[in-house]
mmCIF file of C-alpha atoms in Angstrom:
data_model
loop_
_atom_site.group_PDB
_atom_site.id
_atom_site.type_symbol
_atom_site.label_atom_id
_atom_site.label_comp_id
_atom_site.label_asym_id
_atom_site.label_seq_id
_atom_site.Cartn_x
_atom_site.Cartn_y
_atom_site.Cartn_z
ATOM 1 C CA ASP A 1 116.866 91.839 84.033
ATOM 2 C CA VAL A 2 114.415 90.176 86.381
ATOM 3 C CA GLN A 3 112.933 87.167 84.622
ATOM 4 C CA MET A 4 109.267 86.425 85.261
ATOM 5 C CA THR A 5 108.030 82.880 84.716
ATOM 6 C CA GLN A 6 104.338 82.117 84.649
ATOM 7 C CA SER A 7 102.719 78.724 85.009
ATOM 8 C CA PRO A 8 100.857 77.150 83.477
ATOM 9 C CA SER A 9 101.171 78.531 79.951
ATOM 10 C CA THR A 10 97.671 77.313 79.173
ATOM 11 C CA LEU A 11 94.873 76.497 81.576
ATOM 12 C CA SER A 12 91.594 74.838 80.657
ATOM 13 C CA ALA A 13 88.741 75.422 83.071
ATOM 14 C CA SER A 14 84.968 75.666 83.298
ATOM 15 C CA VAL A 15 82.621 78.423 84.363
ATOM 16 C CA GLY A 16 82.404 78.367 88.144
ATOM 17 C CA ASP A 17 85.863 76.851 88.663
ATOM 18 C CA ARG A 18 88.434 78.324 91.021
ATOM 19 C CA VAL A 19 91.708 78.847 89.172
ATOM 20 C CA THR A 20 95.181 79.903 90.211
ATOM 21 C CA ILE A 21 97.998 81.221 88.054
ATOM 22 C CA THR A 22 101.541 81.369 89.418
ATOM 23 C CA CYS A 23 104.271 83.852 88.640
ATOM 24 C CA ARG A 24 107.853 83.399 89.810
ATOM 25 C CA ALA A 25 110.552 86.066 89.768
ATOM 26 C CA SER A 26 114.229 85.268 89.199
ATOM 27 C CA GLU A 27 115.104 87.427 92.211
ATOM 28 C CA SER A 28 113.247 89.085 95.037
ATOM 29 C CA ILE A 29 110.897 91.856 93.920
ATOM 30 C CA SER A 30 109.295 92.484 97.321
ATOM 31 C CA ARG A 31 105.627 93.050 96.418
ATOM 32 C CA TRP A 32 106.164 95.099 93.270
ATOM 33 C CA LEU A 33 103.994 92.967 91.049
ATOM 34 C CA ALA A 34 101.010 93.655 88.832
ATOM 35 C CA TRP A 35 98.589 91.380 87.005
ATOM 36 C CA TYR A 36 96.856 92.182 83.709
ATOM 37 C CA GLN A 37 94.142 90.574 81.640
ATOM 38 C CA GLN A 38 94.251 90.803 77.865
ATOM 39 C CA LYS A 39 91.659 89.719 75.333
ATOM 40 C CA PRO A 40 92.399 89.267 71.605
ATOM 41 C CA GLY A 41 92.727 92.561 69.797
ATOM 42 C CA LYS A 42 92.377 94.578 73.005
ATOM 43 C CA ALA A 43 94.768 96.419 75.270
ATOM 44 C CA PRO A 44 95.827 94.843 78.562
ATOM 45 C CA ASN A 45 93.653 95.670 81.564
ATOM 46 C CA LEU A 46 95.121 96.133 85.047
ATOM 47 C CA LEU A 47 93.666 93.758 87.630
ATOM 48 C CA ILE A 48 96.044 93.811 90.609
ATOM 49 C CA TYR A 49 98.940 96.023 91.690
ATOM 50 C CA LYS A 50 101.434 95.735 94.519
ATOM 51 C CA ALA A 51 100.784 92.004 94.575
ATOM 52 C CA SER A 52 97.383 92.089 96.234
ATOM 53 C CA ASN A 53 95.712 95.456 95.655
ATOM 54 C CA LEU A 54 92.585 95.154 93.535
ATOM 55 C CA GLU A 55 92.328 97.883 90.909
ATOM 56 C CA SER A 56 89.172 99.953 91.091
ATOM 57 C CA GLY A 57 86.342 98.435 89.104
ATOM 58 C CA VAL A 58 87.827 94.938 88.976
ATOM 59 C CA PRO A 59 85.474 92.236 90.271
ATOM 60 C CA SER A 60 86.230 90.877 93.720
ATOM 61 C CA ARG A 61 86.508 87.325 92.396
ATOM 62 C CA PHE A 62 90.037 88.305 91.353
ATOM 63 C CA SER A 63 92.682 88.276 94.068
ATOM 64 C CA GLY A 64 96.453 88.338 94.238
ATOM 65 C CA SER A 65 98.935 87.174 96.823
ATOM 66 C CA GLY A 66 102.619 86.557 97.355
ATOM 67 C CA SER A 67 105.873 88.328 97.970
ATOM 68 C CA GLU A 68 109.584 88.152 97.176
ATOM 69 C CA THR A 69 109.739 85.637 94.316
ATOM 70 C CA GLU A 70 106.425 83.785 94.269
ATOM 71 C CA PHE A 71 103.023 85.229 93.437
ATOM 72 C CA THR A 72 99.587 83.965 92.551
ATOM 73 C CA LEU A 73 96.512 85.301 90.828
ATOM 74 C CA THR A 74 93.307 83.551 91.835
ATOM 75 C CA ILE A 75 89.894 83.761 90.227
ATOM 76 C CA SER A 76 87.436 82.416 92.764
ATOM 77 C CA SER A 77 84.595 81.505 90.408
ATOM 78 C CA LEU A 78 85.246 81.751 86.700
ATOM 79 C CA GLN A 79 82.814 83.774 84.651
ATOM 80 C CA PRO A 80 82.450 83.630 80.853
ATOM 81 C CA ASP A 81 84.100 87.045 80.546
ATOM 82 C CA ASP A 82 87.265 85.789 82.283
ATOM 83 C CA PHE A 83 88.524 83.609 79.441
ATOM 84 C CA ALA A 84 91.554 85.595 78.314
ATOM 85 C CA THR A 85 95.325 85.748 78.646
ATOM 86 C CA TYR A 86 96.841 86.866 81.941
ATOM 87 C CA TYR A 87 100.246 88.481 82.426
ATOM 88 C CA CYS A 88 102.271 89.271 85.495
ATOM 89 C CA GLN A 89 104.687 92.206 85.540
ATOM 90 C CA GLN A 90 107.344 93.114 88.049
ATOM 91 C CA TYR A 91 108.279 96.695 88.740
ATOM 92 C CA ASN A 92 110.961 96.398 91.372
ATOM 93 C CA THR A 93 113.358 97.268 88.568
ATOM 94 C CA TYR A 94 112.593 98.348 85.015
ATOM 95 C CA PRO A 95 109.433 96.456 84.152
ATOM 96 C CA THR A 96 109.460 92.917 82.846
ATOM 97 C CA PHE A 97 106.513 90.706 82.032
ATOM 98 C CA GLY A 98 105.753 87.036 82.261
ATOM 99 C CA GLN A 99 105.091 85.141 79.049
ATOM 100 C CA GLY A 100 101.369 84.920 79.711
ATOM 101 C CA THR A 101 98.831 82.294 80.737
ATOM 102 C CA LYS A 102 96.001 81.586 78.327
ATOM 103 C CA LEU A 103 92.819 80.652 80.171
ATOM 104 C CA GLU A 104 90.627 78.537 77.918
ATOM 105 C CA ILE A 105 87.165 77.089 78.199
ATOM 106 C CA LYS A 106 87.252 73.365 78.980
ATOM 107 C CA GLU B 1 86.129 108.904 80.390
ATOM 108 C CA LEU B 2 89.831 108.152 80.287
ATOM 109 C CA GLN B 3 91.050 107.475 76.760
ATOM 110 C CA LEU B 4 94.407 106.754 75.111
ATOM 111 C CA LEU B 5 94.301 106.760 71.327
ATOM 112 C CA VAL B 6 97.372 105.311 69.680
ATOM 113 C CA SER B 7 98.304 105.965 66.074
ATOM 114 C CA GLY B 8 101.193 105.966 63.635
ATOM 115 C CA GLY B 9 101.928 102.310 63.098
ATOM 116 C CA THR B 10 102.632 101.233 59.557
ATOM 117 C CA LEU B 11 104.926 99.199 57.314
ATOM 118 C CA VAL B 12 108.471 100.550 57.245
ATOM 119 C CA GLN B 13 111.690 99.266 55.706
ATOM 120 C CA PRO B 14 114.636 98.164 57.841
ATOM 121 C CA GLY B 15 116.657 101.228 58.756
ATOM 122 C CA GLY B 16 113.618 103.447 58.412
ATOM 123 C CA SER B 17 111.916 105.779 60.855
ATOM 124 C CA LEU B 18 108.454 106.237 62.265
ATOM 125 C CA ARG B 19 106.709 108.300 64.923
ATOM 126 C CA LEU B 20 103.983 106.889 67.089
ATOM 127 C CA SER B 21 101.494 109.076 68.929
ATOM 128 C CA CYS B 22 99.266 108.482 71.921
ATOM 129 C CA ALA B 23 96.564 111.090 72.425
ATOM 130 C CA ALA B 24 95.267 111.203 75.992
ATOM 131 C CA SER B 25 92.049 112.526 77.452
ATOM 132 C CA GLY B 26 90.009 112.221 80.615
ATOM 133 C CA PHE B 27 92.798 112.622 83.166
ATOM 134 C CA PRO B 28 95.445 115.216 84.151
ATOM 135 C CA PHE B 29 97.997 114.195 81.539
ATOM 136 C CA SER B 30 100.899 116.265 82.820
ATOM 137 C CA ASN B 31 100.609 114.599 86.239
ATOM 138 C CA SER B 32 101.118 111.099 84.856
ATOM 139 C CA ALA B 33 104.199 109.202 83.806
ATOM 140 C CA MET B 34 103.610 107.529 80.460
ATOM 141 C CA THR B 35 105.098 104.409 78.959
ATOM 142 C CA TRP B 36 105.422 102.503 75.704
ATOM 143 C CA VAL B 37 105.188 98.706 75.799
ATOM 144 C CA ARG B 38 105.347 96.406 72.799
ATOM 145 C CA ARG B 39 104.471 92.854 71.948
ATOM 146 C CA ALA B 40 106.216 91.164 69.074
ATOM 147 C CA PRO B 41 104.505 88.216 67.375
ATOM 148 C CA GLY B 42 104.693 85.154 69.580
ATOM 149 C CA LYS B 43 106.581 86.973 72.328
ATOM 150 C CA ALA B 44 105.809 88.406 75.735
ATOM 151 C CA LEU B 45 105.020 92.017 76.437
ATOM 152 C CA GLU B 46 108.195 94.112 76.566
ATOM 153 C CA TRP B 47 108.658 97.463 78.270
ATOM 154 C CA VAL B 48 110.186 99.949 75.831
ATOM 155 C CA SER B 49 110.342 103.410 77.385
ATOM 156 C CA THR B 50 108.915 105.651 80.099
ATOM 157 C CA ILE B 51 108.745 109.407 80.532
ATOM 158 C CA SER B 52 107.932 111.406 83.634
ATOM 159 C CA GLY B 53 104.945 113.735 83.769
ATOM 160 C CA SER B 54 107.075 116.809 83.196
ATOM 161 C CA GLY B 55 109.087 115.143 80.463
ATOM 162 C CA ASP B 56 112.317 115.790 82.326
ATOM 163 C CA ASN B 57 113.128 112.136 82.922
ATOM 164 C CA THR B 58 113.200 109.397 80.336
ATOM 165 C CA TYR B 59 114.033 105.705 80.550
ATOM 166 C CA TYR B 60 114.682 103.104 77.844
ATOM 167 C CA THR B 61 115.199 99.412 77.536
ATOM 168 C CA ASP B 62 118.723 98.666 76.355
ATOM 169 C CA SER B 63 117.737 97.352 72.919
ATOM 170 C CA VAL B 64 116.268 100.703 71.836
ATOM 171 C CA LYS B 65 118.670 103.146 73.469
ATOM 172 C CA GLY B 66 120.094 105.526 70.904
ATOM 173 C CA ARG B 67 117.452 104.573 68.334
ATOM 174 C CA PHE B 68 114.104 105.436 69.962
ATOM 175 C CA THR B 69 113.129 108.712 71.609
ATOM 176 C CA ILE B 70 110.173 109.171 73.923
ATOM 177 C CA SER B 71 108.685 112.631 74.321
ATOM 178 C CA ARG B 72 105.474 114.341 75.258
ATOM 179 C CA ASP B 73 103.631 117.577 74.579
ATOM 180 C CA ASN B 74 101.598 118.353 77.672
ATOM 181 C CA SER B 75 99.873 121.253 75.910
ATOM 182 C CA LYS B 76 98.452 118.741 73.433
ATOM 183 C CA ASN B 77 98.018 115.850 75.917
ATOM 184 C CA THR B 78 100.027 113.672 73.577
ATOM 185 C CA LEU B 79 102.819 111.157 74.046
ATOM 186 C CA TYR B 80 105.217 110.273 71.254
ATOM 187 C CA LEU B 81 107.722 107.609 70.381
ATOM 188 C CA GLN B 82 110.193 108.330 67.595
ATOM 189 C CA LEU B 83 111.554 105.101 66.183
ATOM 190 C CA ASN B 84 114.745 105.353 64.120
ATOM 191 C CA SER B 85 117.066 102.766 62.592
ATOM 192 C CA LEU B 86 114.295 100.222 62.726
ATOM 193 C CA ARG B 87 115.150 96.540 62.759
ATOM 194 C CA ALA B 88 113.101 93.448 62.013
ATOM 195 C CA GLU B 89 112.991 92.706 65.745
ATOM 196 C CA ASP B 90 111.229 96.017 66.404
ATOM 197 C CA ALA B 91 108.141 94.765 64.600
ATOM 198 C CA ALA B 92 105.377 94.600 67.184
ATOM 199 C CA ILE B 93 102.144 96.035 68.421
ATOM 200 C CA TYR B 94 103.053 99.150 70.391
ATOM 201 C CA TYR B 95 100.877 100.182 73.314
ATOM 202 C CA CYS B 96 100.987 103.304 75.395
ATOM 203 C CA GLY B 97 100.245 103.066 79.084
ATOM 204 C CA LYS B 98 99.510 105.488 81.896
ATOM 205 C CA GLY B 99 101.491 105.149 85.092
ATOM 206 C CA GLY B 100 99.542 103.822 88.049
ATOM 207 C CA SER B 101 98.775 105.740 91.197
ATOM 208 C CA GLY B 102 102.006 107.085 92.604
ATOM 209 C CA SER B 103 104.116 104.934 90.314
ATOM 210 C CA TYR B 104 105.839 105.134 86.983
ATOM 211 C CA TRP B 105 106.179 101.439 86.655
ATOM 212 C CA TYR B 106 102.845 99.708 86.514
ATOM 213 C CA PHE B 107 100.137 100.791 84.124
ATOM 214 C CA ASP B 108 96.553 101.411 85.081
ATOM 215 C CA TYR B 109 95.276 102.225 81.631
ATOM 216 C CA TRP B 110 96.490 101.241 78.175
ATOM 217 C CA GLY B 111 95.751 102.429 74.679
ATOM 218 C CA GLN B 112 94.583 99.939 72.085
ATOM 219 C CA GLY B 113 97.908 99.533 70.312
ATOM 220 C CA THR B 114 99.281 100.229 66.861
ATOM 221 C CA LEU B 115 101.066 97.754 64.595
ATOM 222 C CA VAL B 116 104.589 98.437 63.409
ATOM 223 C CA THR B 117 105.800 96.148 60.636
ATOM 224 C CA VAL B 118 109.458 96.235 59.606
ATOM 225 C CA SER B 119 110.076 94.577 56.281
ATOM 226 C CA SER B 120 111.629 95.241 52.909
#
């Protein structure tokens, strides 16, 4: 299985901050990576697919980049609604997910 | 409006069986691969199983092969997951997900999840 490692596990930030979450794959996955946001008690919500493609309806402050084994999700200016847990997922092989990054209010 | 309504989760004894359902609406169901993903307490999301739009092709993670069966009824716009020989480690919230554009393997819409508890 392709192991996905996210960092940090927890991130404290303030409204208006620019934040970056990193996801590393244990082997090359080309650009077959998705990012999701999940809030407590809710289903995950797709943000980014194929590493950098913004899903329809997702605010443009979210962006993704990277290829092969290293990827990032960036939120350019944090909004109150963005405090949640974020997961990366590779789909170069059968899907595997990162362990999640909890974005907290500082 | 696209909707995935998941049901069927409950408390079941080890070795028991359960069927989960995911009722879909708001999109051409038979054109979409569908997937089950679970999250056990304190653990990461885990892909469980995927089925093609026609139902002809199915895929499973190794830990559930031979115990779980994914299926779909396109006439009822419903996805199923039959869980047999349940183990404590199968306890999780189970989500269904719709395959993204042109792909089986990322998920552009998810149902709200249903809780499966395995305990005696």
